[in-house]
mmCIF file of C-alpha atoms and ligand atoms in Angstrom:
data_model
loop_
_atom_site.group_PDB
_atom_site.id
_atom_site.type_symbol
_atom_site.label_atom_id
_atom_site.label_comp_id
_atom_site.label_asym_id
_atom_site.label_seq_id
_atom_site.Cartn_x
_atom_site.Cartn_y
_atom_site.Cartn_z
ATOM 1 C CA UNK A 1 -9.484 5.424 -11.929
ATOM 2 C CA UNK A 2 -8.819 5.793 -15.603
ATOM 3 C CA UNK A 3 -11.810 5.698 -18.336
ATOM 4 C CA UNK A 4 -10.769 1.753 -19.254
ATOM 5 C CA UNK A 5 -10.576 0.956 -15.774
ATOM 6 C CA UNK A 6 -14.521 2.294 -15.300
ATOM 7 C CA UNK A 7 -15.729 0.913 -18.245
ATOM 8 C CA UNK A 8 -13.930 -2.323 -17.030
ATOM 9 C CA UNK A 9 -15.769 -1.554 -14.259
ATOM 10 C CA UNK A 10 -19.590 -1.432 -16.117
ATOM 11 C CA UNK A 11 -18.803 -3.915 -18.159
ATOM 12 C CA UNK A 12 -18.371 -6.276 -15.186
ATOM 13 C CA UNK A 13 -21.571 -5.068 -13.731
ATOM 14 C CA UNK A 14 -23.479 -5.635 -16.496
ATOM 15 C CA UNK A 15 -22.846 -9.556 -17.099
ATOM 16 C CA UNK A 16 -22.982 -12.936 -15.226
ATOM 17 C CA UNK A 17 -20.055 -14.278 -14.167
ATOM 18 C CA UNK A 18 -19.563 -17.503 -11.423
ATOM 19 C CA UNK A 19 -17.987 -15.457 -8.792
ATOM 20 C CA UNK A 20 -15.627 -17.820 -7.596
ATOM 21 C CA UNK A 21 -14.321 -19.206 -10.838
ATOM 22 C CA UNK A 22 -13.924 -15.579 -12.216
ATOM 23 C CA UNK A 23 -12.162 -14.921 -8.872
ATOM 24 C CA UNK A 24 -9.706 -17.366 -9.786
ATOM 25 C CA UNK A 25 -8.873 -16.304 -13.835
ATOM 26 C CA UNK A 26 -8.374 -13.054 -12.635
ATOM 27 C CA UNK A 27 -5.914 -14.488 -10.129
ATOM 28 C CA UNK A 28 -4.214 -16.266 -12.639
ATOM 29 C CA UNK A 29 -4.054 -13.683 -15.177
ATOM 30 C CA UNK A 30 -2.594 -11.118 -12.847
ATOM 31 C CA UNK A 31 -0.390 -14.018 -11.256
ATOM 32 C CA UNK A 32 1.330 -13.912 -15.093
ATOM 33 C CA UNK A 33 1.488 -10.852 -15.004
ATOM 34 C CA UNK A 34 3.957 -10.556 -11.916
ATOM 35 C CA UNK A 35 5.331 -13.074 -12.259
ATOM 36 C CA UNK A 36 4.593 -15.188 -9.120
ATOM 37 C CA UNK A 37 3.213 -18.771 -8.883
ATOM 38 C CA UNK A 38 -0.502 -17.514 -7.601
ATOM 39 C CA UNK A 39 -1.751 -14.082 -6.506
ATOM 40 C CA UNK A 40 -5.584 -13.094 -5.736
ATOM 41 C CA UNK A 41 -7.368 -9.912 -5.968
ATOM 42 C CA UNK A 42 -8.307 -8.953 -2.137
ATOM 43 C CA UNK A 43 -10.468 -6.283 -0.498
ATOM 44 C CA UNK A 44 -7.597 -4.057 -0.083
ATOM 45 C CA UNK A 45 -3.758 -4.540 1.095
ATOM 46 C CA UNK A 46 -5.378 -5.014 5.186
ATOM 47 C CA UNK A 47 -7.437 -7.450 3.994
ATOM 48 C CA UNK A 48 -4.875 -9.462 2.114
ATOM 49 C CA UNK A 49 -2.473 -9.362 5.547
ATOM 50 C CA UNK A 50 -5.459 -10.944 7.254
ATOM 51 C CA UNK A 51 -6.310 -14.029 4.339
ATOM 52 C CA UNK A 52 -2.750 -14.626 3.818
ATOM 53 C CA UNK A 53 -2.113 -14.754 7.591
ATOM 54 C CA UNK A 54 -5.184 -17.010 7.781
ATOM 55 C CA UNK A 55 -3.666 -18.921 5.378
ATOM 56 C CA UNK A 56 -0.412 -19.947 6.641
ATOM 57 C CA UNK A 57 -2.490 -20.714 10.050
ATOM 58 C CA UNK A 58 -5.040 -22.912 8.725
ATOM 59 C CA UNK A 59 -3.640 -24.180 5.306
ATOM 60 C CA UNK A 60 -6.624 -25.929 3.639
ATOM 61 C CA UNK A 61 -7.768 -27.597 7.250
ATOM 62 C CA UNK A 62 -11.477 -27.056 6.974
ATOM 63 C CA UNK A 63 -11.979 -27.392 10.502
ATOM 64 C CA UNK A 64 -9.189 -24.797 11.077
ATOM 65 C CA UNK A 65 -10.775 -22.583 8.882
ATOM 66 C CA UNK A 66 -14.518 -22.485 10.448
ATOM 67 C CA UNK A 67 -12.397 -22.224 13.901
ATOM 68 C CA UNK A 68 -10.604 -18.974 13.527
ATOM 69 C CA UNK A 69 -9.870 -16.631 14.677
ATOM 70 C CA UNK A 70 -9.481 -19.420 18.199
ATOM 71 C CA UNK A 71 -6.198 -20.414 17.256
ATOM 72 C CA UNK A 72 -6.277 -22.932 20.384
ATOM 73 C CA UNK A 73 -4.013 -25.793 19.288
ATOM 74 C CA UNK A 74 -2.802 -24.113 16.141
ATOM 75 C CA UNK A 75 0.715 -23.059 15.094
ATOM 76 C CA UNK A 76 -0.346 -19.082 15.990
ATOM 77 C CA UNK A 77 2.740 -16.599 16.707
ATOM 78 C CA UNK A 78 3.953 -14.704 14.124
ATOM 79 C CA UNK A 79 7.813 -13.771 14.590
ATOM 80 C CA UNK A 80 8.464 -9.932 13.627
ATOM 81 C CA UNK A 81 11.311 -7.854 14.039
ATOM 82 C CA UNK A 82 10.514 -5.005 16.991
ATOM 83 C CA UNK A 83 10.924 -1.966 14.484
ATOM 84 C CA UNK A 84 8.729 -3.436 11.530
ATOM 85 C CA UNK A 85 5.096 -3.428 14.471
ATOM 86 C CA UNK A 86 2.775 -0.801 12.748
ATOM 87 C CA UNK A 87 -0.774 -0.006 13.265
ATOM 88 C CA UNK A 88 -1.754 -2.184 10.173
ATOM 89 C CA UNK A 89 -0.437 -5.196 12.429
ATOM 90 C CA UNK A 90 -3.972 -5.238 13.610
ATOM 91 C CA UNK A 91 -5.063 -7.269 10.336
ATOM 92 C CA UNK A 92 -2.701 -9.648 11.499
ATOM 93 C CA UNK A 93 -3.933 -9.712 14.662
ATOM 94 C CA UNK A 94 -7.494 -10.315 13.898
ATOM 95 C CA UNK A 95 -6.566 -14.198 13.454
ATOM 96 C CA UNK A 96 -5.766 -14.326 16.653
ATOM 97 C CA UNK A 97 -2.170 -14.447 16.889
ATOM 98 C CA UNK A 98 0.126 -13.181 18.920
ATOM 99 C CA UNK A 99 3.207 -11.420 18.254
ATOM 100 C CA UNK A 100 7.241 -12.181 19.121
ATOM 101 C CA UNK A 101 9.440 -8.854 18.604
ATOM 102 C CA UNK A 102 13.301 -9.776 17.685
ATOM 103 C CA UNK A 103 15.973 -7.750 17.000
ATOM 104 C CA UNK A 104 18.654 -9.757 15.830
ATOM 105 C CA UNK A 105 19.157 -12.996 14.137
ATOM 106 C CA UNK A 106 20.081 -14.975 16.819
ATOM 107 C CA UNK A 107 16.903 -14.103 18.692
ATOM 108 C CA UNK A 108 14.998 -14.558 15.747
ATOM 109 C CA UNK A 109 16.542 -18.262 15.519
ATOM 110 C CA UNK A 110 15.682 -18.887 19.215
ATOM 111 C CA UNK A 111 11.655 -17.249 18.702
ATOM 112 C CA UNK A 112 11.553 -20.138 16.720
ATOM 113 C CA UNK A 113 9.178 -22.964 17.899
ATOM 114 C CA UNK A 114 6.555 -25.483 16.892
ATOM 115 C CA UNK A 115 4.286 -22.941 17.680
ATOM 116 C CA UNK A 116 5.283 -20.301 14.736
ATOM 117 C CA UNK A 117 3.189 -19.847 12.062
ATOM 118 C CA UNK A 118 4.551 -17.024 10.053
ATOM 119 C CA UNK A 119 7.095 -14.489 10.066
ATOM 120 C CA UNK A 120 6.270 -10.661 8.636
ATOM 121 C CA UNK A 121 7.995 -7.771 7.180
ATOM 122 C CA UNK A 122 6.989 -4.182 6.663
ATOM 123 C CA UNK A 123 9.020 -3.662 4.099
ATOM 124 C CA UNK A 124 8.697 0.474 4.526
ATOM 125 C CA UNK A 125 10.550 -0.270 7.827
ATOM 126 C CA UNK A 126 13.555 -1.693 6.139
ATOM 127 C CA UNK A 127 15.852 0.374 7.196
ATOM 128 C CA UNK A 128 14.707 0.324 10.923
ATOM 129 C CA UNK A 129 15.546 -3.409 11.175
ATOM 130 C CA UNK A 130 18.854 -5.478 11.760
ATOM 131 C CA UNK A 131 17.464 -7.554 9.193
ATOM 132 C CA UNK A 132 16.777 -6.636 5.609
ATOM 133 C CA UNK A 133 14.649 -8.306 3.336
ATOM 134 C CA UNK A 134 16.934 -10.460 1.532
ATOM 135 C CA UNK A 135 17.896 -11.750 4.581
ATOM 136 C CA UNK A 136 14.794 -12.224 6.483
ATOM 137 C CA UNK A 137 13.235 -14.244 3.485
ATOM 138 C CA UNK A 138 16.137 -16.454 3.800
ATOM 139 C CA UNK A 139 15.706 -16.920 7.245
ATOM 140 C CA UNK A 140 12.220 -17.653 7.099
ATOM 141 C CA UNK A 141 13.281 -20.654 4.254
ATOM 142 C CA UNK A 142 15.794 -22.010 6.643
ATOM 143 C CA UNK A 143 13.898 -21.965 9.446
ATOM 144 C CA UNK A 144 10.547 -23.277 7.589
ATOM 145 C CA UNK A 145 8.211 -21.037 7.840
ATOM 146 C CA UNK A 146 6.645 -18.925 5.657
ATOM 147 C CA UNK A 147 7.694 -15.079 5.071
ATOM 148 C CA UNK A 148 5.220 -12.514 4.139
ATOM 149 C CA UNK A 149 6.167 -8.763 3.092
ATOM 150 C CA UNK A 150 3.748 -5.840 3.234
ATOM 151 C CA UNK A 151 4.938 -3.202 0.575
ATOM 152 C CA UNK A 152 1.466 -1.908 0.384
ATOM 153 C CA UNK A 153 2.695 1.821 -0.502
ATOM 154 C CA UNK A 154 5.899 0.876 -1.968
ATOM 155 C CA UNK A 155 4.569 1.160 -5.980
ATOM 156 C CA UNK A 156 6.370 2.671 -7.834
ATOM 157 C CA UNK A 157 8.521 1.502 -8.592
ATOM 158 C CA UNK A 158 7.000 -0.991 -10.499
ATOM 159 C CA UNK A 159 9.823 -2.965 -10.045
ATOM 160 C CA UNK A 160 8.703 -3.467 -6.894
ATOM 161 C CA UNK A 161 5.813 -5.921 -7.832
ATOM 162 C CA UNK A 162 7.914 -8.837 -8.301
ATOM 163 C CA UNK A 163 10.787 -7.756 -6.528
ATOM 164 C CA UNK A 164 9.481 -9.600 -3.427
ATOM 165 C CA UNK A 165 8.554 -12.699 -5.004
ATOM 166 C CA UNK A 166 12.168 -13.178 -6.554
ATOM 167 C CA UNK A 167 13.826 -12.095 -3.161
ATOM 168 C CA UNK A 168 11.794 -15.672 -1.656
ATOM 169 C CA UNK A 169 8.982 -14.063 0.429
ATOM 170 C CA UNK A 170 6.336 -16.501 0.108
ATOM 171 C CA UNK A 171 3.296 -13.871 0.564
ATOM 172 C CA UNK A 172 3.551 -10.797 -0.767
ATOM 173 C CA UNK A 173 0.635 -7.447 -0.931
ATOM 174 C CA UNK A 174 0.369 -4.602 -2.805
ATOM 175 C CA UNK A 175 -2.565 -2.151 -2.591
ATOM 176 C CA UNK A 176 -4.684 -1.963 -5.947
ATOM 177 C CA UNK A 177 -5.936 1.678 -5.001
ATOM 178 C CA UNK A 178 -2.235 3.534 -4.757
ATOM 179 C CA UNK A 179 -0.138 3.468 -7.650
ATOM 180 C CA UNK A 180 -1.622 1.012 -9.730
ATOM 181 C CA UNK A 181 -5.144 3.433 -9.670
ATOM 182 C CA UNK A 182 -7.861 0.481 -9.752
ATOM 183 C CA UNK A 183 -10.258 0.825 -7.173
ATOM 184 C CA UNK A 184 -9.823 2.014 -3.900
ATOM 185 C CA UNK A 185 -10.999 -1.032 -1.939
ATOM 186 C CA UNK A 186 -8.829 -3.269 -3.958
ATOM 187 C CA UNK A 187 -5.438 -5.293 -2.762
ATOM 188 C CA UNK A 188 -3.046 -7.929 -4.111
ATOM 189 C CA UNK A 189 -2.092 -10.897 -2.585
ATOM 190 C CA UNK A 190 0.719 -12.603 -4.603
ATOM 191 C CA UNK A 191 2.920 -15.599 -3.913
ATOM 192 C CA UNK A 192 3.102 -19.556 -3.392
ATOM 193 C CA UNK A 193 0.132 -21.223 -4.721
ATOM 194 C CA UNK A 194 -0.748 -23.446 -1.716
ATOM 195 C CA UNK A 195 -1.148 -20.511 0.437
ATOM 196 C CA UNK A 196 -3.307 -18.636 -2.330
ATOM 197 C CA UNK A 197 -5.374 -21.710 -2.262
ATOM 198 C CA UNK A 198 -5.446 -21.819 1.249
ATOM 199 C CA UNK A 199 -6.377 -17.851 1.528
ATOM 200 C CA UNK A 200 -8.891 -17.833 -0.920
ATOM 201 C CA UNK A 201 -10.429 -20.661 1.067
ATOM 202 C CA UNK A 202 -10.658 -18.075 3.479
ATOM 203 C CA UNK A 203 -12.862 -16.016 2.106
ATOM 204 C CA UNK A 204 -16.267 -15.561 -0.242
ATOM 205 C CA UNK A 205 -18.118 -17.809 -0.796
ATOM 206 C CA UNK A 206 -17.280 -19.656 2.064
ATOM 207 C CA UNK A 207 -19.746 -18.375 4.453
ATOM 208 C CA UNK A 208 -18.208 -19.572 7.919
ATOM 209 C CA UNK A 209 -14.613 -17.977 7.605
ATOM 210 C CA UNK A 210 -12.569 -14.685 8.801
ATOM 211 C CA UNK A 211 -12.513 -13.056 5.671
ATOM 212 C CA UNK A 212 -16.409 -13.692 4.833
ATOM 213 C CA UNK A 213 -16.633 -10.360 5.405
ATOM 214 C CA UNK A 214 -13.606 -8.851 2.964
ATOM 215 C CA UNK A 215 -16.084 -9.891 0.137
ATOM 216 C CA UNK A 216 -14.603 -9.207 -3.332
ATOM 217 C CA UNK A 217 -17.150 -7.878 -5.959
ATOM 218 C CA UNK A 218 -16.844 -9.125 -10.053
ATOM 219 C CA UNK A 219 -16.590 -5.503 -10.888
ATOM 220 C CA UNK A 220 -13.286 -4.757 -8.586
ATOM 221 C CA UNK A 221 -11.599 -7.977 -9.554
ATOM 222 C CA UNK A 222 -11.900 -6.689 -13.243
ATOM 223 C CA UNK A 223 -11.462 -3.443 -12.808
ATOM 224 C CA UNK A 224 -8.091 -3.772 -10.977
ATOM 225 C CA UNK A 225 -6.931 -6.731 -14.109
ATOM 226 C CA UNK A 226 -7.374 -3.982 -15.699
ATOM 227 C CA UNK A 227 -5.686 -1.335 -13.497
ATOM 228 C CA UNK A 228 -2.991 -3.436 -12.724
ATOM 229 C CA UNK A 229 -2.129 -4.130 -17.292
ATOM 230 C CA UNK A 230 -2.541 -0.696 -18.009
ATOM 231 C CA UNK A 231 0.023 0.234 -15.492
ATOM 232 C CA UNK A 232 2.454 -2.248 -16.280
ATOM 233 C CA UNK A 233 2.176 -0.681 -19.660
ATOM 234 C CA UNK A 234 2.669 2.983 -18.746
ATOM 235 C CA UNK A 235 5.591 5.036 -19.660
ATOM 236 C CA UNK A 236 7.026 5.366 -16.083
ATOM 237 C CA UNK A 237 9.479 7.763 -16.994
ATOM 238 C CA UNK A 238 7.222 9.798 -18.105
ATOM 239 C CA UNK A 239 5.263 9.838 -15.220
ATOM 240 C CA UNK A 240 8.029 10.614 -13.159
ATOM 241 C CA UNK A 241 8.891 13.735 -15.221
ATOM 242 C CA UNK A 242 5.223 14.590 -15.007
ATOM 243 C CA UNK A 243 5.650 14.422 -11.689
ATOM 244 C CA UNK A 244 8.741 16.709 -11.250
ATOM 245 C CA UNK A 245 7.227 19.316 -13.826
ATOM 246 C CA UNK A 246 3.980 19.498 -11.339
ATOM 247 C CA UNK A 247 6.007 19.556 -8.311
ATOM 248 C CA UNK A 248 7.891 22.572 -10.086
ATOM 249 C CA UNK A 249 4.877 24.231 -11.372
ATOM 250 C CA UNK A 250 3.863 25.171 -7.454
ATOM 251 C CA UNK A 251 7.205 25.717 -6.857
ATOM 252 C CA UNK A 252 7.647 28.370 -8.525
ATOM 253 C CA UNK A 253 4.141 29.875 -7.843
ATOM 254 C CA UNK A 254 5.142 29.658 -4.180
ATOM 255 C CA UNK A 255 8.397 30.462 -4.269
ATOM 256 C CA UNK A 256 7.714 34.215 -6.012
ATOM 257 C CA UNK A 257 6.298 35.248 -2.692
ATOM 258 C CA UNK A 258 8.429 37.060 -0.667
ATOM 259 C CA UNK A 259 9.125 34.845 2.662
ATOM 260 C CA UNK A 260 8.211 31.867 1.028
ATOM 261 C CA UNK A 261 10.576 28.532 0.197
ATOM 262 C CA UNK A 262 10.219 25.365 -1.236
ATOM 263 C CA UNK A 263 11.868 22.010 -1.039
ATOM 264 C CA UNK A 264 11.772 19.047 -3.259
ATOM 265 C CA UNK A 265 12.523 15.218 -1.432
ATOM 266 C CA UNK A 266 11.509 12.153 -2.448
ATOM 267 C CA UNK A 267 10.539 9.397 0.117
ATOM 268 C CA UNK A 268 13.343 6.195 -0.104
ATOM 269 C CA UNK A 269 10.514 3.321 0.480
ATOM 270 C CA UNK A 270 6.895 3.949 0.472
ATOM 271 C CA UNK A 271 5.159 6.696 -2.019
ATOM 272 C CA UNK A 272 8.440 6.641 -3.684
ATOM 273 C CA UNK A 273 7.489 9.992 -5.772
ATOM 274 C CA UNK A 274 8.314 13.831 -5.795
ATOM 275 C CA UNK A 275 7.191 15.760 -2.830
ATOM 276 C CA UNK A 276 7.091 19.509 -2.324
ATOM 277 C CA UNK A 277 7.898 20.729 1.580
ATOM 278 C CA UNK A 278 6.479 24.332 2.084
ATOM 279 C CA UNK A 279 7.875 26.581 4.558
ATOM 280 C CA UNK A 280 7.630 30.560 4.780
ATOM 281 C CA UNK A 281 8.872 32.769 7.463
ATOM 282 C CA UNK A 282 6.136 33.282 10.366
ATOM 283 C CA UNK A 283 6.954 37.345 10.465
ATOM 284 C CA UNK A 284 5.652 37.909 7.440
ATOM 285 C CA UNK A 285 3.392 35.267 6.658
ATOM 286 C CA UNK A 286 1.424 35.293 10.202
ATOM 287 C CA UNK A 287 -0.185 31.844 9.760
ATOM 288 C CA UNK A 288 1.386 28.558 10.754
ATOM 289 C CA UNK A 289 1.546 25.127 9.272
ATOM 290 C CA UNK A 290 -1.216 23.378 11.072
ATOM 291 C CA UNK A 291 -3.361 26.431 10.513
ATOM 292 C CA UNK A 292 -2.709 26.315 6.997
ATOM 293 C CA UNK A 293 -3.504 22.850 6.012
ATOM 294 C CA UNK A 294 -6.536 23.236 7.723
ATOM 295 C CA UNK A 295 -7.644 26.247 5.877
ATOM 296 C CA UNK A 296 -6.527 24.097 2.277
ATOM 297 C CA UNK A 297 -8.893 21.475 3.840
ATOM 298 C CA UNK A 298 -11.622 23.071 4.922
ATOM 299 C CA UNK A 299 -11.494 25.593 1.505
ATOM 300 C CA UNK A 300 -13.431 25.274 -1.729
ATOM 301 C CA UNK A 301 -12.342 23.018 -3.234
ATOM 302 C CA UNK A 302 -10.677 20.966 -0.378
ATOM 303 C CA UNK A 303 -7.795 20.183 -0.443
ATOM 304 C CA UNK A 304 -5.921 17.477 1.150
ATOM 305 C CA UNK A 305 -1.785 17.386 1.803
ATOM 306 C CA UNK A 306 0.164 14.508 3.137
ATOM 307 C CA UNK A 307 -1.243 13.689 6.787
ATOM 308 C CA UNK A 308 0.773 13.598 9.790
ATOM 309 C CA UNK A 309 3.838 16.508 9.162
ATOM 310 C CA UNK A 310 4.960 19.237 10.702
ATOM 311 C CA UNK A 311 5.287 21.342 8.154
ATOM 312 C CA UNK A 312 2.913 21.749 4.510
ATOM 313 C CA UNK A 313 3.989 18.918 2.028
ATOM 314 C CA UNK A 314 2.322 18.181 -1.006
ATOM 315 C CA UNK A 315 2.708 15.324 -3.952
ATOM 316 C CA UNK A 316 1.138 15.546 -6.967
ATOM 317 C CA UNK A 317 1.186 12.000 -8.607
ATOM 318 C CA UNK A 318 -2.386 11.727 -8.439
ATOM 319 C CA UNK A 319 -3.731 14.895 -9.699
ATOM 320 C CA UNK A 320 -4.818 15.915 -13.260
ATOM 321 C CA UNK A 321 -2.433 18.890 -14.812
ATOM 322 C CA UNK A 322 -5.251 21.550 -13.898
ATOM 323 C CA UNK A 323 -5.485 20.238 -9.951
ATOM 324 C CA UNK A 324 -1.915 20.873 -10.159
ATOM 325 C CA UNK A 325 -2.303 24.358 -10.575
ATOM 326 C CA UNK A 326 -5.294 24.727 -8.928
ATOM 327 C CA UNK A 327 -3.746 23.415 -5.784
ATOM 328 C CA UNK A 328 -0.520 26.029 -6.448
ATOM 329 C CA UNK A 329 -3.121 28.879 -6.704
ATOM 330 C CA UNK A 330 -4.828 28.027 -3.708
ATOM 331 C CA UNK A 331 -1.621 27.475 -1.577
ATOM 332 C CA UNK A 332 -0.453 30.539 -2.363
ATOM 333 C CA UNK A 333 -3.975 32.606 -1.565
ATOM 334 C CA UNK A 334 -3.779 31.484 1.866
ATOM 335 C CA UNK A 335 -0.422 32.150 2.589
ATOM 336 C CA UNK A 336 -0.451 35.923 1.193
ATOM 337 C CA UNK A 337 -4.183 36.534 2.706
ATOM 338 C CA UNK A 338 -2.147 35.961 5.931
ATOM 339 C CA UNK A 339 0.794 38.400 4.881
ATOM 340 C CA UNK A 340 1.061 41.265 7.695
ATOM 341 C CA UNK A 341 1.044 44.581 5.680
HETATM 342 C C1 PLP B 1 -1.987 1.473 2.537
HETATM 343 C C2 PLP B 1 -1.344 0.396 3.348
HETATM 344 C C3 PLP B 1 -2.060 -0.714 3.799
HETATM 345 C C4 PLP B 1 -3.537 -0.855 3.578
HETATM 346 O O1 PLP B 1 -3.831 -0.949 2.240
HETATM 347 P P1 PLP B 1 -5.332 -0.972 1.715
HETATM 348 O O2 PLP B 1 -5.170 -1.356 0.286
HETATM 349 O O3 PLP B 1 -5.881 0.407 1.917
HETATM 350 O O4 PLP B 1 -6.074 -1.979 2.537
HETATM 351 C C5 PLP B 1 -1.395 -1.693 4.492
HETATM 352 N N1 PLP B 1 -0.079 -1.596 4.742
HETATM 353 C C6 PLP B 1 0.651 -0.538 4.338
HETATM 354 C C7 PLP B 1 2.105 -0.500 4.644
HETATM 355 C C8 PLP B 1 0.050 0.495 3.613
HETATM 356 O O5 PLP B 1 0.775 1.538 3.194
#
């Protein structure tokens, strides 16, 4: 978090504000700011799946609300395309719905029923689907129901925070503690204004609901306002080349040892930013991947690459120009303390 987002931060901590009243200005301030009808600040991009789920289940039925997550009489499946099922699902899931995979748009027509509640994308899974977002928002209109997108990870580009909301989806989240750099624990939920309503009824201060639980604090509502205007305002081109010079700064550390060879890709959909793939040959170099990122993480200072890859890949879009180099150094001390002489 940037110093104005911290002192946001303290500043909220230090005064009185009516919790639920500030809950909504904040909404409506960052609402304008996006561009959509209503948006609220959530306990993260999960909890915002669950709230606006909740929402297009219950609407503003009290007795609906204190019910969840029994869905027992309720309109409860929520139509998804087979590809776009992802282990954050499970915050969908928590209202107790179930879940009809379609591939095309036929079967997506026939899924269908009196008994459909909602139908969800995962946007990062775009490309895995028969049906792309355009399309699947105007499905959802024609067939009534309401269409939520989950493009948690997909800032930057910062296009991308209203580009939902003027394709048609009706719900729409963003996580506050990626790109946008408010805090951590901090989501968006933007989109039509009766299902705001309806998922801030929800949650705090209603005791007896789902998302009693996702409580909201006064300092992370302000703190991501604040976030979220400072990084509308940034110079995002700026960034990016900040981004490429970092990316080439280890690079070129890495690449003057013998053996050793970089790569430079940038992800199409979600944490659309330069990435660096590492690869050396295993002759020389007698260490492999996994070993490797475990020796980064487990060094002084630790150091963390992106999870789940077969080979060492790093970004650097959220270090500080000195962790940038720091991070080349120590990349290339473990790979030439394992050089066979
Ligand atoms: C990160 C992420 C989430 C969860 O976001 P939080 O803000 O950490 O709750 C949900 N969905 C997708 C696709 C994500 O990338």
């Amino acid at each position: 978090m940037s110093p104005e987002v911290t002192e946001a931060w303290q500043q909220a901590a230090q005064n009185f504000y009516r919790l639920d009243e500030f809950h909504d200005a904040v909404g409506e301030r960052i609402a304008s700011l996006v561009g959509a009808q209503a948006a609220m600040v959530s306990a993260g991009a999960a909890s915002a799946l669950t709230l606006g789920t909740a929402a297009c289940i219950t609407g503003n039925c009290e007795e609906r609300i204190h019910r969840l997550p029994d869905t027992s009489g309720m309109p409860n499946q929520v139509i998804i395309q087979k590809s776009h099922r992802f282990n954050y699902d499970h915050a969908v899931r928590n209202c107790g719905t179930t879940f009809i995979e379609v591939e095309t748009v036929e079967q997506l027509g026939a899924a269908v029923n009196p008994h459909s509640a909602m139908m969800l994308f995962f946007n990062a899974a775009d490309p895995l689907g028969q049906i792309h977002a355009a399309d699947f928002s105007r499905l959802g209109r024609e067939h009534g129901l309401p269409t939520f997108i989950d493009c948690a990870g997909d800032v930057p580009p910062v296009e991308n925070l209203s580009r939902f909301l003027k394709l048609g989806f009706d719900l729409v989240t963003v996580s506050g503690g990626k790109a946008i750099q408010g805090p951590q624990s901090t989501g968006l939920l933007m989109g039509r204004r009766d299902l705001i309503e309806a998922a801030r009824l929800n949650t705090l201060p209603n005791s007896d609901t789902i998302g009693r639980g996702m409580k909201v604090n006064k300092e992370e509502m302000l703190a991501l306002l604040v976030a979220l205007e400072s990084y509308l305002e940034r110079d995002h081109e700026r960034d990016w080349q900040l981004w490429e010079k970092g990316i080439q700064t280890i690079a070129e550390k890495l690449q003057a040892i013998s053996g050793v060879e970089t790569e430079t890709y940038i992800p199409e959909i979600d944490n659309h930013t330069p990435h660096l793939r590492i690869r050396w040959n295993q002759e020389q170099i007698r260490i492999g991947p996994q070993e490797a990122i475990a020796e980064l993480s487990e060094g002084e200072p630790s150091i963390e690459v992106v999870p789940e890859k077969e080979d060492l890949e790093v970004t650097v879009w959220m270090l500080r120009e000195h962790e940038v180099q720091l991070v080349a150094d120590r990349i290339a001390e473990v790979l030439e303390s394992n050089r066979l002489t």
